[in-house]
Amino acid sequence: MRIIVFGFRPRTKQRRAVYDALVRCTKPTRIWDIYAFVSGPSKYSNTNPKVRLLNEYFRLLGRSSYCASMDMIEDGSYRISNELWRITDVNSTYSLCQSYPFALIIPKSISDQEVLQGSSFRARCRLPVISWCHPGTGAVLARSSQPLVGLMMNMRSNADEKLVAALCTQLASRGVARRKLYIADARPRKNALANGAMGGGSESSSHYFQSEIVFFGIDNIHAMRESFARLRDYLDTHGSTSSDGMSSFLRHGGWTWGGGNLSSMSASVSTLGDSGWLIHVQSVLAGSAWIAARIALESASVLVHCSDGWDRTTQLVSLANLLLDPYYRTFSGFQALVEKDWLAFGHPFSDRVGMPSLSGSGDMPFELSRQSSTGSFSSSPVRQTSGSFSSQAPSASHGQNNYSPIFLQVLV
């Protein structure tokens, strides 16, 4: 691992100041002490995340001439549409789903009442909504959580099936009645079936017209955490570094490997393979490329989900967005992507990166408090009404078990 060494002038107070600053940033006592909030004023003229999210929605719908504002949010005039899709305010008070954004893009043919009916059929009420629209073909990339089909996989929802079917709507100018729909389940097939014992499960292609179910076989957050721990152990053992950041293998002219010799290199490579980290990263990348190919090459729509729809789903959707849309490969576009598919759609950053637990005091806004998944929902994907949550307080061990390098996997 990289080691940073600070040098200070003698008889100064610089060491204490730097030490105190590092402690504040690495172990913040309040949410506002995190470096992202104290590093300086925002470089973006619009500092309201809701306004930025709406502007991104307008861009996706081909309505870039519209400019979002707080007045537009307050009076509800942001509910615009194009030929196929529309922005709904059905979740404007977060009563439908507290881990979804206040505005959602859904098929134009689906009413708000049907959205409300269909939400109860998805785990944590995370119903299928649109993340990205192809500007030429109208194909969409959608996301949700798992359906609550039950152990026998015989539970159905007419509203959910209608909503998913509407993702296949074609542009009238293309002269084709419907496009194909792929339902990409990020989990291994056996895990999806096992979730049926707790009320969850996966879709049946016989219930969702002109659809194909595909399982990506990506392991859950616990497997990722254990794999990352093994990777760290590997680096501690075989990847020792100096203060200049150069590995021991390179520093000694390529004749040593982590303090050993070339004969030990095969053993160290085997240890790296045993961590499983590269296999996990490969699975996420391959799944994202597959999704992007279906949309770009077949003009098909793709619905992505895992169990809760905020870890593996977010990884796949955001990486597919990067492949499909060059805007997301710019600085401002990447910021919009993280805000849309990671923050607005409720990825539990506080749990996954090990942030300090928050007490929910008055100085913490609701927008931030709803990001935490620990203790906010029941552990199993039971059927529930919109916006219902358990009030049980999270335990320290439970929060630690939820740590996982989900966002790190995407960055690397």
XYZ file of C-alpha atoms in Angstrom:
412
model
C 0.000 0.000 0.000
C 1.181 3.566 -0.629
C 2.761 5.300 2.372
C 2.820 9.108 2.521
C 5.557 10.770 4.580
C 5.246 14.417 5.649
C 8.296 16.587 6.268
C 8.055 19.622 8.562
C 10.290 22.502 9.504
C 11.627 22.282 13.065
C 10.113 24.282 15.906
C 6.804 24.887 14.145
C 3.238 23.848 14.866
C 2.677 22.379 11.430
C 2.770 18.768 12.604
C -0.065 19.231 15.073
C -2.180 21.158 12.548
C -1.759 18.461 9.870
C -2.405 15.682 12.373
C -5.590 17.324 13.632
C -6.793 17.881 10.048
C -6.182 14.225 9.131
C -8.043 13.026 12.211
C -11.006 15.289 11.422
C -11.200 14.040 7.830
C -10.644 10.332 8.502
C -12.755 10.054 11.657
C -15.383 12.794 11.440
C -17.692 13.246 14.392
C -20.372 14.972 12.311
C -21.565 14.508 8.756
C -20.472 18.062 7.954
C -16.864 17.297 8.963
C -16.419 15.000 5.970
C -13.831 16.410 3.584
C -16.315 16.745 0.737
C -18.196 19.372 2.757
C -15.267 21.322 4.242
C -12.868 21.365 1.285
C -14.241 24.647 -0.033
C -17.164 26.150 -1.925
C -18.719 24.192 -4.753
C -17.262 24.794 -8.200
C -20.718 24.407 -9.729
C -23.071 27.333 -10.016
C -26.089 25.256 -9.028
C -25.594 23.703 -5.600
C -29.056 22.138 -5.249
C -28.973 18.376 -6.003
C -32.664 18.264 -6.911
C -32.208 20.923 -9.562
C -29.150 19.163 -10.971
C -31.065 15.863 -11.110
C -33.934 17.474 -13.024
C -31.538 19.053 -15.513
C -30.068 15.614 -16.149
C -33.575 14.189 -16.632
C -34.358 16.976 -19.114
C -31.200 16.099 -21.052
C -32.149 12.410 -21.168
C -35.633 13.227 -22.468
C -34.250 15.539 -25.156
C -35.609 18.613 -23.400
C -32.338 20.412 -22.705
C -33.998 23.732 -23.511
C -35.749 23.487 -20.135
C -33.830 24.782 -17.132
C -34.774 23.427 -13.723
C -35.202 25.712 -10.721
C -36.513 25.571 -7.181
C -39.656 27.374 -8.319
C -40.240 24.605 -10.851
C -39.856 21.999 -8.101
C -42.190 23.809 -5.713
C -45.009 24.272 -8.226
C -44.556 20.819 -9.834
C -44.027 22.152 -13.359
C -41.081 19.781 -13.915
C -43.479 16.990 -14.961
C -42.596 17.111 -18.646
C -42.501 14.290 -21.205
C -41.400 13.300 -24.677
C -43.013 10.848 -27.080
C -42.418 7.792 -24.869
C -41.422 8.767 -21.347
C -42.409 11.259 -18.668
C -41.218 12.643 -15.350
C -43.579 11.936 -12.454
C -43.761 13.549 -9.029
C -45.446 10.528 -7.423
C -42.473 10.266 -5.026
C -42.113 14.001 -4.380
C -42.565 13.506 -0.613
C -40.672 10.183 -0.580
C -43.833 8.450 0.592
C -43.675 5.921 -2.249
C -40.031 4.934 -1.702
C -37.627 6.705 0.626
C -34.544 5.372 -1.153
C -35.648 6.662 -4.587
C -35.319 10.262 -5.847
C -38.190 12.724 -5.609
C -38.678 12.647 -9.402
C -38.787 9.492 -11.521
C -38.795 8.793 -15.261
C -41.466 6.256 -16.211
C -43.298 5.212 -19.420
C -45.748 7.848 -20.603
C -48.507 5.260 -20.859
C -48.331 4.416 -17.124
C -50.420 6.443 -14.687
C -49.319 7.468 -11.203
C -51.979 5.171 -9.747
C -50.470 2.202 -11.569
C -47.051 3.191 -10.252
C -48.403 3.129 -6.704
C -50.007 -0.264 -7.261
C -46.901 -1.778 -8.836
C -44.461 -0.525 -6.197
C -45.735 -2.938 -3.533
C -44.670 -5.886 -5.691
C -40.981 -4.905 -5.536
C -38.643 -5.252 -2.557
C -38.511 -2.018 -0.542
C -40.973 -0.549 -3.069
C -38.129 0.051 -5.532
C -40.255 -0.280 -8.660
C -38.890 -0.331 -12.250
C -37.937 3.183 -13.377
C -35.811 4.513 -16.215
C -32.159 5.440 -15.707
C -31.150 6.210 -19.304
C -32.864 6.636 -22.683
C -31.261 6.091 -26.079
C -31.768 9.354 -27.998
C -32.105 7.628 -31.379
C -33.928 4.345 -30.873
C -35.864 5.052 -27.671
C -34.467 1.951 -25.956
C -34.070 2.376 -22.214
C -31.940 1.156 -19.355
C -34.177 0.655 -16.328
C -33.531 -0.419 -12.741
C -35.495 -1.862 -9.835
C -35.267 -4.316 -6.965
C -36.314 -7.974 -7.046
C -39.985 -8.891 -7.494
C -41.784 -10.435 -4.524
C -42.837 -13.636 -6.259
C -42.504 -15.864 -3.190
C -41.201 -19.361 -2.604
C -43.410 -20.995 -5.233
C -42.784 -18.124 -7.690
C -46.522 -17.844 -8.210
C -47.182 -14.306 -6.961
C -47.984 -11.804 -9.709
C -48.837 -8.134 -10.112
C -50.743 -6.846 -13.116
C -49.509 -3.318 -12.465
C -45.864 -4.431 -12.324
C -46.186 -6.516 -15.481
C -47.799 -3.608 -17.300
C -45.069 -1.213 -16.141
C -42.286 -3.554 -17.253
C -44.009 -4.221 -20.584
C -44.235 -0.468 -21.206
C -40.429 -0.326 -21.211
C -40.617 -2.075 -24.590
C -42.618 0.701 -26.252
C -41.299 1.606 -29.716
C -41.188 4.980 -31.416
C -44.126 5.310 -33.815
C -41.745 6.229 -36.664
C -39.937 2.863 -36.456
C -42.983 0.892 -37.584
C -42.408 -1.990 -35.149
C -44.974 -2.817 -32.480
C -42.624 -3.726 -29.611
C -38.934 -4.066 -28.861
C -37.355 -6.943 -26.959
C -36.838 -6.680 -23.214
C -33.988 -8.271 -21.291
C -34.345 -8.622 -17.529
C -30.810 -8.771 -16.165
C -30.677 -10.289 -12.688
C -27.242 -9.504 -11.251
C -27.327 -12.425 -8.813
C -26.378 -16.061 -9.289
C -29.489 -18.045 -10.233
C -29.356 -20.145 -7.053
C -29.232 -17.015 -4.886
C -32.249 -15.561 -6.662
C -34.196 -18.772 -6.073
C -33.102 -18.848 -2.428
C -34.497 -15.347 -1.972
C -37.910 -16.814 -2.756
C -37.915 -18.365 0.714
C -37.949 -14.832 2.136
C -40.589 -13.589 -0.282
C -38.304 -12.365 -3.068
C -37.116 -14.151 -6.189
C -36.901 -13.410 -9.889
C -39.275 -12.868 -12.789
C -40.703 -15.538 -15.045
C -40.424 -14.841 -18.776
C -43.900 -16.305 -19.238
C -45.353 -13.461 -17.164
C -43.414 -10.635 -18.819
C -44.225 -10.418 -22.517
C -41.371 -10.714 -25.029
C -38.730 -10.818 -22.296
C -35.630 -12.888 -21.621
C -34.234 -13.421 -18.111
C -30.433 -13.400 -17.773
C -28.455 -14.092 -14.589
C -25.018 -12.471 -14.248
C -23.824 -14.478 -11.249
C -22.323 -11.521 -9.336
C -21.810 -12.270 -5.654
C -23.284 -10.184 -2.828
C -21.681 -7.500 -0.652
C -20.406 -10.010 1.897
C -18.431 -11.939 -0.720
C -17.026 -8.654 -2.042
C -15.967 -7.594 1.449
C -14.202 -10.899 2.127
C -12.509 -10.777 -1.281
C -11.309 -7.226 -0.655
C -9.916 -8.257 2.730
C -7.933 -11.033 1.050
C -6.681 -8.545 -1.529
C -5.497 -6.251 1.266
C -3.719 -9.175 2.920
C -2.069 -9.980 -0.397
C -0.820 -6.407 -0.815
C 0.443 -6.316 2.764
C 2.427 -9.494 2.135
C 3.567 -9.237 -1.479
C 3.225 -5.580 -2.390
C 5.301 -3.743 0.205
C 6.035 -0.136 -0.738
C 8.411 2.536 0.338
C 7.788 6.193 1.075
C 8.441 7.023 -2.579
C 5.508 4.793 -3.561
C 7.693 2.372 -5.536
C 7.107 -1.322 -4.940
C 9.965 -3.410 -3.603
C 9.926 -5.442 -6.818
C 10.696 -2.356 -8.902
C 12.993 -0.701 -6.391
C 15.426 -3.638 -6.411
C 15.704 -3.823 -10.175
C 12.989 -6.407 -10.680
C 14.823 -9.211 -8.894
C 12.762 -9.335 -5.740
C 9.054 -9.632 -5.185
C 7.724 -8.392 -1.862
C 10.895 -9.344 -0.038
C 11.239 -12.743 -1.742
C 12.760 -13.856 -5.035
C 11.427 -14.648 -8.477
C 10.656 -18.235 -7.511
C 8.050 -16.922 -5.083
C 6.284 -14.854 -7.733
C 4.079 -17.750 -8.863
C 2.964 -18.300 -5.283
C 2.095 -14.633 -4.863
C 0.159 -14.572 -8.140
C -1.738 -17.641 -6.975
C -2.566 -15.823 -3.751
C -3.891 -12.871 -5.759
C -6.090 -15.238 -7.756
C -7.364 -16.889 -4.602
C -8.642 -13.507 -3.369
C -11.260 -13.607 -6.120
C -11.106 -9.826 -6.510
C -10.224 -9.831 -10.212
C -12.991 -12.345 -10.938
C -15.534 -10.128 -9.169
C -14.389 -7.054 -11.097
C -14.498 -9.014 -14.344
C -18.078 -10.129 -13.644
C -19.250 -6.558 -13.093
C -17.457 -5.272 -16.209
C -18.717 -8.129 -18.384
C -22.291 -7.614 -17.188
C -22.133 -3.882 -17.897
C -20.724 -4.453 -21.396
C -23.461 -7.012 -22.101
C -26.161 -4.530 -21.072
C -24.696 -1.741 -23.201
C -24.421 -4.088 -26.205
C -28.069 -5.130 -25.997
C -29.200 -1.497 -25.986
C -26.754 -0.191 -28.596
C -26.703 -3.143 -31.019
C -30.188 -4.643 -30.680
C -32.163 -1.518 -29.707
C -33.555 -3.614 -26.874
C -34.539 -2.322 -23.456
C -32.879 -3.761 -20.357
C -34.233 -3.897 -16.804
C -31.500 -4.498 -14.212
C -31.978 -5.586 -10.621
C -30.384 -7.610 -7.848
C -31.998 -8.053 -4.435
C -32.455 -4.533 -3.081
C -31.388 -2.752 -6.261
C -28.822 -0.388 -4.768
C -25.474 -2.269 -4.910
C -24.885 -4.610 -7.860
C -27.680 -2.905 -9.781
C -26.061 0.490 -9.299
C -22.678 -0.835 -10.413
C -24.083 -2.350 -13.605
C -26.338 0.571 -14.488
C -23.712 3.260 -13.923
C -21.002 1.423 -15.892
C -23.431 0.723 -18.741
C -24.269 4.426 -18.738
C -20.568 5.215 -19.084
C -20.313 2.914 -22.098
C -23.474 4.191 -23.778
C -23.280 7.944 -23.216
C -20.072 9.933 -23.911
C -21.371 12.776 -21.736
C -20.830 10.637 -18.650
C -17.149 10.366 -19.597
C -16.649 14.090 -18.924
C -16.036 15.659 -15.515
C -19.474 17.250 -15.280
C -21.134 14.160 -16.751
C -19.461 11.812 -14.295
C -20.660 14.020 -11.452
C -24.202 13.856 -12.860
C -23.938 10.064 -13.159
C -22.805 9.572 -9.546
C -25.480 11.937 -8.276
C -28.200 10.234 -10.321
C -27.505 6.518 -10.079
C -25.594 6.356 -6.787
C -26.843 9.147 -4.548
C -30.373 9.819 -5.764
C -31.186 6.107 -6.072
C -30.142 5.395 -2.518
C -26.816 3.557 -2.559
C -26.094 3.285 1.220
C -22.693 4.974 1.165
C -22.602 5.387 4.948
C -22.844 1.611 5.421
C -20.644 0.525 2.548
C -17.669 2.824 3.192
C -17.801 2.607 6.986
C -18.819 6.183 7.756
C -19.588 7.000 11.407
C -23.134 6.243 12.490
C -25.447 9.248 12.479
C -27.772 10.101 15.293
C -30.375 11.871 13.195
C -29.983 15.163 15.024
C -31.555 18.349 13.843
C -28.472 19.569 11.972
C -28.594 16.619 9.547
C -30.964 17.145 6.610
C -33.451 14.477 5.592
C -31.799 14.156 2.185
C -28.697 12.732 3.870
C -30.363 10.710 6.589
C -32.381 8.630 4.130
C -29.167 7.301 2.544
C -28.488 4.843 5.350
C -29.855 1.354 4.880
C -28.916 0.114 8.327
C -32.023 -0.180 10.428
C -34.191 1.617 7.896
C -35.735 -1.516 6.455
C -36.444 -5.045 7.490
C -33.713 -7.514 6.590
C -35.896 -9.662 4.356
C -37.681 -8.420 1.225
C -41.145 -8.810 2.715
C -44.140 -7.269 1.043
C -44.848 -3.845 2.478
C -46.865 -0.772 1.752
C -45.199 2.295 0.286
C -42.946 4.128 2.685
C -43.219 1.697 5.605
C -40.042 1.196 7.603
C -39.016 -0.545 10.761
C -37.984 1.639 13.670
C -35.421 -0.744 15.092
C -32.117 0.961 15.817
C -29.040 -0.402 14.029
C -26.425 -2.302 15.969
C -22.694 -1.728 15.564
C -22.070 -5.268 14.353
C -24.863 -4.995 11.804
C -23.369 -1.786 10.407
C -19.933 -3.405 10.202
C -21.394 -6.384 8.340
C -22.790 -3.981 5.742
C -19.360 -2.599 4.825
C -18.391 -3.489 1.247
C -16.199 -1.846 -1.446
C -19.033 -1.494 -3.972
C -18.195 2.024 -5.193
C -14.457 1.238 -5.154
C -15.005 -1.633 -7.600
C -16.483 0.779 -10.120
C -13.664 3.301 -9.738
C -10.933 0.730 -10.309
